[in-house]
Short mmCIF file of C-alpha atoms and ligand atoms in Angstrom, two decimals:
data_model
loop_
_atom_site.label_atom_id
_atom_site.label_comp_id
_atom_site.label_asym_id
_atom_site.label_seq_id
_atom_site.Cartn_x
_atom_site.Cartn_y
_atom_site.Cartn_z
CA MET A 108 115.71 98.39 104.76
CA PRO A 109 116.13 100.84 107.70
CA HIS A 110 116.11 99.40 111.24
CA ASN A 111 114.19 101.48 113.66
CA GLY A 112 110.61 102.41 113.07
CA PHE A 113 107.36 103.43 114.50
CA LEU A 114 103.75 104.06 113.80
CA SER A 115 101.83 107.30 113.26
CA SER A 116 98.37 108.10 112.23
CA LEU A 117 96.86 110.57 109.90
CA LYS A 118 93.33 111.85 110.42
CA LEU A 119 90.99 113.53 107.91
CA SER A 120 91.51 110.54 105.99
CA PHE A 121 94.83 109.48 107.28
CA LEU A 122 96.85 107.99 110.10
CA GLY A 123 100.43 106.94 110.02
CA LEU A 124 102.75 104.71 111.91
CA ALA A 125 105.97 106.77 112.04
CA PHE A 126 109.76 106.66 112.45
CA SER A 127 111.91 107.68 115.28
CA CYS A 128 114.22 110.47 114.06
CA LEU A 129 111.64 113.00 113.13
CA THR A 130 112.49 116.39 111.88
CA SER A 131 109.94 119.15 111.39
CA ALA A 132 110.95 120.21 107.92
CA ALA A 133 107.85 119.28 106.05
CA THR A 134 105.03 118.18 108.18
CA ASP A 135 101.37 117.95 107.39
CA PRO A 136 98.96 118.75 110.32
CA ARG A 137 96.45 116.19 109.10
CA LEU A 138 98.99 113.50 110.00
CA GLN A 139 98.86 112.18 113.52
CA VAL A 140 101.23 109.79 115.24
CA ALA A 141 99.21 106.76 116.31
CA LEU A 142 101.90 104.68 117.87
CA THR A 143 105.61 105.07 118.32
CA LEU A 144 107.38 101.69 118.25
CA GLN A 145 110.80 100.36 119.14
CA ASN A 146 110.93 98.13 116.12
CA PRO A 147 109.88 98.74 112.47
CA VAL A 148 106.48 97.42 111.41
CA ASN A 149 105.67 96.80 107.80
CA GLY A 150 101.93 96.23 108.01
CA VAL A 151 98.99 97.27 110.07
CA SER A 152 95.25 96.46 110.09
CA THR A 153 92.33 97.34 112.31
CA THR A 154 88.82 95.99 112.94
CA PRO A 155 85.64 97.94 113.08
CA SER A 156 85.51 97.17 116.89
CA GLY A 157 88.86 98.90 117.30
CA ARG A 158 91.42 96.16 117.50
CA THR A 159 94.77 96.88 115.99
CA PHE A 160 97.25 94.33 114.57
CA VAL A 161 100.78 94.92 113.37
CA VAL A 162 103.41 92.77 111.64
CA PHE A 163 106.91 93.42 112.87
CA ALA A 164 109.45 93.51 110.02
CA ARG A 165 112.05 90.65 110.19
CA VAL A 166 115.39 92.42 109.86
CA GLU A 167 118.69 90.95 110.76
CA GLY A 168 118.76 90.17 114.49
CA SER A 169 115.25 91.15 115.28
CA THR A 170 113.54 89.05 117.91
CA GLY A 171 110.19 89.07 119.57
CA PRO A 172 106.73 88.39 117.95
CA GLN A 173 106.15 88.81 114.29
CA VAL A 174 102.46 89.45 114.48
CA ALA A 175 101.02 91.22 117.41
CA GLU A 176 97.78 92.83 118.64
CA TYR A 177 98.22 96.30 120.17
CA THR A 178 96.10 96.22 123.28
CA ASN A 179 96.31 97.90 126.80
CA ASN A 180 99.36 99.87 125.53
CA THR A 181 101.38 96.74 124.84
CA PHE A 182 101.96 94.36 122.00
CA VAL A 183 100.65 90.84 122.60
CA PRO A 184 101.83 88.02 120.21
CA TYR A 185 98.90 87.00 117.85
CA PRO A 186 97.35 84.59 117.65
CA ASP A 187 99.49 83.49 120.54
CA ALA A 188 103.15 83.25 121.79
CA GLU A 189 103.53 79.70 120.40
CA TRP A 190 102.78 80.60 116.79
CA ASN A 191 105.33 83.49 117.23
CA SER A 192 108.04 81.32 118.88
CA TYR A 193 109.78 79.97 115.72
CA THR A 194 113.42 79.16 116.05
CA PRO A 195 115.42 77.02 113.63
CA GLY A 196 114.25 73.45 114.17
CA SER A 197 110.65 74.31 115.06
CA ASP A 198 107.97 72.71 112.97
CA PRO A 199 107.41 75.25 110.16
CA THR A 200 103.82 74.16 109.61
CA THR A 201 102.70 75.41 113.02
CA HIS A 202 104.80 78.52 113.48
CA LEU A 203 105.19 81.86 111.75
CA VAL A 204 108.64 81.60 110.25
CA ARG A 205 109.19 85.02 108.58
CA THR A 206 105.99 86.92 108.28
CA ASN A 207 105.61 89.38 105.51
CA GLY A 208 101.97 90.26 105.31
CA GLN A 209 98.96 90.56 107.59
CA ARG A 210 95.55 91.78 106.98
CA ILE A 211 91.85 91.40 107.87
CA GLY A 212 90.21 89.46 105.12
CA PRO A 213 86.81 89.78 103.65
CA ASP A 214 85.46 87.24 106.20
CA GLY A 215 87.15 89.03 109.05
CA SER A 216 90.27 87.02 109.41
CA PRO A 217 93.81 88.15 109.04
CA GLY A 218 96.13 86.02 106.90
CA PHE A 219 99.97 86.04 107.05
CA GLY A 220 102.28 84.86 104.33
CA GLN A 221 105.93 84.00 104.28
CA PRO A 222 108.54 82.28 102.43
CA VAL A 223 111.80 80.25 103.01
CA ILE A 224 111.47 76.74 104.28
CA LEU A 225 110.20 74.28 101.62
CA PRO A 226 107.92 72.60 101.48
CA ASN A 227 105.97 73.49 104.70
CA GLY A 228 107.33 76.95 105.64
CA PRO A 229 105.53 79.10 102.90
CA LYS A 230 101.87 79.34 103.85
CA PHE A 231 99.25 81.73 104.81
CA VAL A 232 97.36 81.37 108.02
CA GLN A 233 93.81 82.28 108.81
CA VAL A 234 93.11 83.35 112.35
CA ASN A 235 89.57 83.67 113.54
CA LEU A 236 89.17 87.05 115.26
CA THR A 237 86.38 85.73 117.51
CA THR A 238 88.20 82.71 118.93
CA ASN A 239 91.67 84.11 118.22
CA ALA A 240 92.65 80.66 117.11
CA VAL A 241 94.21 79.50 113.87
CA GLN A 242 91.36 78.30 111.62
CA ARG A 243 93.03 77.22 108.50
CA ALA A 244 96.58 77.27 107.00
CA TRP A 245 97.05 77.15 103.10
CA ASN A 246 100.37 75.62 102.02
CA LEU A 247 102.18 77.47 99.32
CA GLY A 248 105.03 74.94 99.02
CA ASN A 249 104.09 73.81 95.47
CA VAL A 250 104.09 77.33 94.07
CA THR A 251 107.10 78.66 95.95
CA LEU A 252 110.53 78.53 94.36
CA ALA A 253 113.89 78.62 96.25
CA ASP A 254 114.37 82.27 95.48
CA SER A 255 110.75 83.31 96.03
CA LEU A 256 109.68 86.06 98.38
CA ILE A 257 106.05 85.49 99.03
CA HIS A 258 104.99 88.94 99.74
CA ASP A 259 101.39 90.02 100.07
CA ILE A 260 97.87 88.70 99.73
CA ARG A 261 94.57 90.09 98.51
CA PHE A 262 91.15 88.48 98.24
CA ASN A 263 88.47 88.13 95.63
CA PRO A 264 85.71 86.91 97.93
CA ALA A 265 83.02 86.49 95.21
CA ALA A 266 85.28 84.18 93.21
CA ASN A 267 86.78 82.66 96.36
CA PHE A 268 90.34 83.24 95.04
CA ALA A 269 93.36 84.78 96.72
CA TYR A 270 96.06 86.58 94.77
CA ILE A 271 99.50 86.49 96.25
CA THR A 272 102.64 88.28 94.97
CA ASP A 273 106.02 86.76 94.65
CA ALA A 274 108.67 89.49 94.90
CA GLY A 275 111.68 87.20 94.68
CA VAL A 276 110.89 85.24 91.54
CA PRO A 277 108.50 87.67 89.83
CA ALA A 278 104.95 86.22 89.47
CA ILE A 279 101.39 86.35 90.72
CA ILE A 280 100.10 83.21 92.58
CA VAL A 281 96.35 82.54 92.05
CA MET A 282 94.89 80.32 94.74
CA ASP A 283 91.48 78.67 95.01
CA LEU A 284 90.68 79.20 98.62
CA MET A 285 88.29 76.27 98.77
CA THR A 286 90.63 73.62 97.47
CA GLY A 287 93.94 75.27 98.36
CA GLU A 288 95.20 74.62 94.82
CA ALA A 289 97.36 77.39 93.49
CA ARG A 290 99.09 78.30 90.22
CA ARG A 291 101.82 80.86 89.32
CA VAL A 292 100.98 83.20 86.48
CA LEU A 293 102.78 86.11 84.70
CA GLU A 294 106.02 84.71 85.80
CA GLY A 295 109.02 86.83 84.71
CA GLU A 296 106.85 89.07 82.58
CA PRO A 297 107.45 92.84 82.26
CA SER A 298 104.40 93.52 84.56
CA THR A 299 105.66 91.53 87.49
CA LYS A 300 109.48 92.01 86.88
CA GLY A 301 109.38 95.73 86.09
CA ALA A 302 112.08 98.03 84.69
CA PRO A 303 115.68 96.93 85.07
CA PHE A 304 116.17 99.27 87.99
CA PRO A 305 116.75 98.63 91.72
CA ILE A 306 114.33 100.17 94.21
CA SER A 307 114.92 103.68 95.24
CA GLY A 308 114.44 105.50 98.56
CA GLU A 309 115.15 108.97 99.90
CA GLY A 310 116.58 109.81 96.50
CA HIS A 311 119.00 106.99 95.93
CA LEU A 312 119.03 103.57 94.43
CA LEU A 313 119.31 100.82 97.12
CA HIS A 314 121.83 98.01 97.54
CA SER A 315 121.26 94.88 99.43
CA ALA A 316 122.81 95.18 102.92
CA ALA A 317 123.70 91.49 102.84
CA THR A 318 125.52 91.30 99.43
CA GLY A 319 126.01 94.86 98.30
CA ALA A 320 124.26 94.02 94.98
CA TRP A 321 121.50 96.26 93.66
CA GLN A 322 118.33 95.62 95.52
CA TYR A 323 115.50 94.33 93.25
CA ILE A 324 112.07 93.54 94.69
CA TYR A 325 109.63 92.33 92.10
CA ALA A 326 105.77 91.97 92.12
CA ASP A 327 104.87 93.19 95.51
CA GLN A 328 102.04 95.74 96.14
CA HIS A 329 98.67 94.82 94.70
CA GLU A 330 94.87 95.65 95.14
CA VAL A 331 91.53 94.26 93.96
CA SER A 332 89.08 96.94 92.99
CA PRO A 333 85.94 97.23 95.18
CA ASP A 334 83.78 95.68 92.41
CA ALA A 335 86.43 93.00 91.93
CA LYS A 336 86.73 93.73 88.22
CA TYR A 337 90.41 94.73 88.25
CA TYR A 338 93.55 93.44 89.92
CA TYR A 339 96.19 96.10 90.17
CA PHE A 340 99.80 95.14 90.80
CA GLN A 341 103.32 96.52 90.67
CA PRO A 342 106.90 95.66 91.37
CA CYS A 343 108.48 97.54 94.26
CA ASN A 344 110.40 99.92 91.87
CA GLY A 345 107.09 101.08 90.49
CA GLY A 346 105.01 100.94 87.40
CA MET A 347 101.54 99.82 88.12
CA SER A 348 99.64 97.43 85.78
CA ARG A 349 96.16 96.04 85.96
CA ILE A 350 94.34 93.00 84.56
CA GLU A 351 90.68 92.11 84.73
CA THR A 352 90.27 89.51 87.43
CA GLN A 353 88.23 87.31 85.03
CA TYR A 354 91.39 86.57 83.10
CA LEU A 355 93.44 85.75 86.27
CA ASN A 356 90.70 83.47 87.46
CA GLU A 357 90.26 81.78 84.11
CA ALA A 358 94.07 81.25 83.78
CA PHE A 359 93.91 79.24 86.91
CA HIS A 360 91.90 76.61 85.01
CA ASN A 361 93.14 77.24 81.53
CA SER A 362 96.93 76.83 80.88
CA SER A 363 96.79 78.15 77.33
CA LEU A 364 95.33 81.37 78.59
CA ALA A 365 97.91 81.28 81.43
CA SER A 366 100.72 81.13 78.83
CA VAL A 367 99.56 84.30 77.03
CA LEU A 368 98.23 86.17 80.08
CA GLU A 369 100.58 89.12 79.73
CA GLN A 370 98.54 90.12 76.64
CA PHE A 371 95.68 90.94 78.97
CA VAL A 372 97.69 93.24 81.20
CA GLU A 373 97.39 96.98 80.72
CA PRO A 374 99.79 99.62 81.94
CA PHE A 375 97.82 101.58 84.59
CA ALA A 376 99.99 104.23 86.34
CA LEU A 377 103.61 105.28 86.24
CA THR A 378 104.12 104.94 89.98
CA PRO A 379 107.42 105.56 91.81
CA SER A 380 109.30 103.19 94.04
CA THR A 381 106.93 102.06 96.63
CA GLY A 382 106.68 100.43 100.08
CA GLY A 383 102.90 99.76 100.09
CA THR A 384 99.44 100.58 98.88
CA ALA A 385 95.78 100.71 99.99
CA ILE A 386 92.57 101.06 98.04
CA ASP A 387 89.56 102.89 99.22
CA ALA A 388 85.80 102.11 98.68
CA ASP A 389 85.63 104.26 95.53
CA GLY A 390 88.65 102.43 93.99
CA ASN A 391 91.31 105.11 94.44
CA ILE A 392 94.63 103.69 95.25
CA TYR A 393 97.06 105.19 97.75
CA ASN A 394 100.72 104.41 96.99
CA SER A 395 103.61 105.38 99.12
CA ASP A 396 106.55 107.19 97.44
CA THR A 397 109.79 106.14 99.16
CA ASP A 398 111.83 108.78 97.47
CA ARG A 399 109.65 111.84 98.26
CA LEU A 400 108.30 110.66 101.62
CA ALA A 401 104.81 111.03 100.37
CA ILE A 402 101.65 109.19 99.53
CA ILE A 403 100.23 109.56 96.12
CA LYS A 404 96.58 109.04 95.19
CA ILE A 405 95.85 107.22 91.97
CA ALA A 406 92.42 107.94 90.43
CA LEU A 407 90.38 105.48 88.61
CA ASN A 408 91.72 106.63 85.25
CA GLY A 409 95.27 106.02 86.39
CA THR A 410 96.35 109.69 86.80
CA TRP A 411 97.89 110.47 90.18
CA SER A 412 98.39 113.37 92.40
CA THR A 413 100.32 113.91 95.70
CA PHE A 414 97.92 113.17 98.58
CA VAL A 415 100.24 113.95 101.51
CA GLN A 416 103.96 114.64 101.76
CA ASP A 417 105.64 114.65 105.18
CA ASP A 418 109.12 113.83 106.42
CA ARG A 419 107.72 111.39 108.87
CA LEU A 420 106.46 109.18 106.00
CA LEU A 421 109.72 107.28 105.71
CA TRP A 422 109.43 103.93 104.01
CA VAL A 423 105.68 103.68 104.35
CA ASP A 424 104.79 99.99 103.82
CA ALA A 425 101.46 98.16 103.76
CA MET A 426 98.78 100.71 104.53
CA TRP A 427 95.25 100.30 105.89
CA ILE A 428 92.04 102.24 105.62
CA ASP A 429 89.72 101.84 108.60
CA ASP A 430 86.01 102.29 108.82
CA GLN A 431 86.43 105.91 110.05
CA LYS A 432 88.17 106.78 106.67
CA ARG A 433 91.56 107.08 108.22
CA LEU A 434 94.62 105.95 106.36
CA TRP A 435 97.15 104.05 108.61
CA MET A 436 100.69 104.28 107.33
CA PRO A 437 103.44 102.12 108.88
CA ALA A 438 106.63 104.11 108.49
CA ALA A 439 108.90 101.10 108.42
C1 LIG B 131 93.32 94.87 129.23
O1 LIG B 131 93.11 95.39 130.47
C2 LIG B 131 91.79 95.21 130.99
C3 LIG B 131 91.67 95.95 132.35
O2 LIG B 131 92.79 95.68 133.18
C4 LIG B 131 91.63 93.71 131.17
O3 LIG B 131 90.32 93.43 131.71
C5 LIG B 131 91.78 93.04 129.91
O4 LIG B 131 91.67 91.60 130.01
C6 LIG B 131 93.11 93.39 129.24
N1 LIG B 131 93.13 92.87 127.88
C7 LIG B 131 94.14 92.02 127.54
C8 LIG B 131 93.99 91.57 126.10
O5 LIG B 131 95.06 91.64 128.17
C1 LIG B 132 85.02 82.27 113.90
O1 LIG B 132 84.57 81.60 115.00
C2 LIG B 132 83.24 81.83 115.39
C3 LIG B 132 82.93 81.15 116.80
O2 LIG B 132 83.32 79.78 116.69
C4 LIG B 132 82.31 81.24 114.36
O3 LIG B 132 80.96 81.55 114.64
C5 LIG B 132 82.67 81.94 112.97
O4 LIG B 132 81.82 81.42 111.96
C6 LIG B 132 84.14 81.86 112.70
N1 LIG B 132 84.40 82.64 111.56
C7 LIG B 132 84.73 82.20 110.33
C8 LIG B 132 85.06 83.20 109.28
O5 LIG B 132 84.76 81.02 110.15
C1 LIG B 133 101.36 69.80 96.06
O1 LIG B 133 100.33 69.53 95.04
C2 LIG B 133 99.92 68.15 95.10
C3 LIG B 133 98.95 67.99 93.95
O2 LIG B 133 97.93 68.91 94.05
C4 LIG B 133 99.26 67.89 96.40
O3 LIG B 133 98.94 66.48 96.46
C5 LIG B 133 100.26 68.12 97.47
O4 LIG B 133 99.67 67.92 98.80
C6 LIG B 133 100.78 69.45 97.38
N1 LIG B 133 101.82 69.72 98.33
C7 LIG B 133 101.90 70.63 99.15
C8 LIG B 133 103.10 70.72 100.03
O5 LIG B 133 101.10 71.55 99.08
C1 LIG B 134 91.59 78.78 77.08
O1 LIG B 134 92.30 79.98 76.67
C2 LIG B 134 92.47 80.05 75.31
C3 LIG B 134 93.35 81.37 75.07
O2 LIG B 134 92.64 82.49 75.54
C4 LIG B 134 91.19 80.09 74.55
O3 LIG B 134 91.42 80.18 73.13
C5 LIG B 134 90.43 78.82 74.81
O4 LIG B 134 89.12 78.96 74.31
C6 LIG B 134 90.28 78.63 76.31
N1 LIG B 134 89.71 77.35 76.65
C7 LIG B 134 88.58 77.18 77.32
C8 LIG B 134 88.19 75.80 77.61
O5 LIG B 134 87.92 78.19 77.71
C1 LIG B 135 91.25 111.49 85.79
O1 LIG B 135 90.50 111.46 87.00
C2 LIG B 135 90.72 112.58 87.87
C3 LIG B 135 89.98 112.40 89.16
O2 LIG B 135 88.67 111.99 88.97
C4 LIG B 135 90.32 113.81 87.17
O3 LIG B 135 90.53 114.90 88.03
C5 LIG B 135 91.05 114.07 85.85
O4 LIG B 135 90.56 115.07 85.10
C6 LIG B 135 90.99 112.72 84.99
N1 LIG B 135 91.87 112.80 83.88
C7 LIG B 135 91.53 112.42 82.60
C8 LIG B 135 92.56 112.64 81.58
O5 LIG B 135 90.44 111.98 82.40
#
């Protein structure tokens, strides 16, 4: 992943968080720069009252907070400095180790997920936005494998389930939020693993900076439809599938259904390599296109069109739609 980043914003219905070396080749006037950052962010969320939260990407050598609130023109570690102070040897149950996702949940609380240290490192943490204190942490140790990359979380509030993607060992994790019990489903299936191609960006296939091997990132972006009927998901190299949430939820309790769950998955849209998605109140999905520096809009019938294309939309990661119908795009 590239190393420097920043945050822009796109009005009309967009905002973006952008990148530092801007050129003016192809720019869209609807897009506005909201924030320019010294470090890449791979997620953003906002509250109706105007609070803005970001998650700073953890790339080699990066320091500082992982989750922060942008307030008074500065980034304040969130929920506090202590949670953001992890160093090897700290208690992984009470620190953010390597945060990979952050969002405002259906009950108004952002959750963060991360992998690495078993059994107590992988977890997601609920922070109460009124008290700004950690309210609950759900442990993911039992459903995290050594090579897992716990990636992103979405909620199905009516069913009280959370769905979590594992981009390292391809699978979807279904968690009962009440009990905290979780189960891996669709592990290693075509829908979570994707085509045998590495991810692609700016027109070329990517290698891992650490090992030089082709870079694969499996089940990653996902969304729940506004009526909670469908769960949409895709590996990072593209190809979006969907499954009715009723099957995901039932598979949580029924292991024979869980073993044949791929049969209930439908191909939905032939999406390109992607950094992140968002879904609007009508159920349209916005999906970044890391090759074309664009955002595509996927209609309810799975057909897609280019929504905005702009050279500043470099590696747009987890997007956010606020209550003023603006799309926030962290250009990571
Ligand atoms: C932001 O600045 C205002 C005015 O100086 C101050 O009252 C407020 O406490 C600050 N907020 C934070 C979160 O520091
Ligand atoms: C957050 O904290 C406030 C104040 O204690 C409380 O009223 C509210 O119910 C909490 N929110 C959730 C989602 O638990
Ligand atoms: C793993 O699951 C078992 C059985 O549900 C539970 O007792 C245990 O607390 C879990 N461990 C972790 C680390 O979540
Ligand atoms: C579990 O799922 C299987 C396969 O779909 C189905 O045949 C069976 O009736 C289900 N069991 C229960 C208790 O619903
Ligand atoms: C799919 O939906 C889009 C947007 O509503 C519409 O323009 C298009 O005609 C539809 N395509 C098909 C094949 O139904």
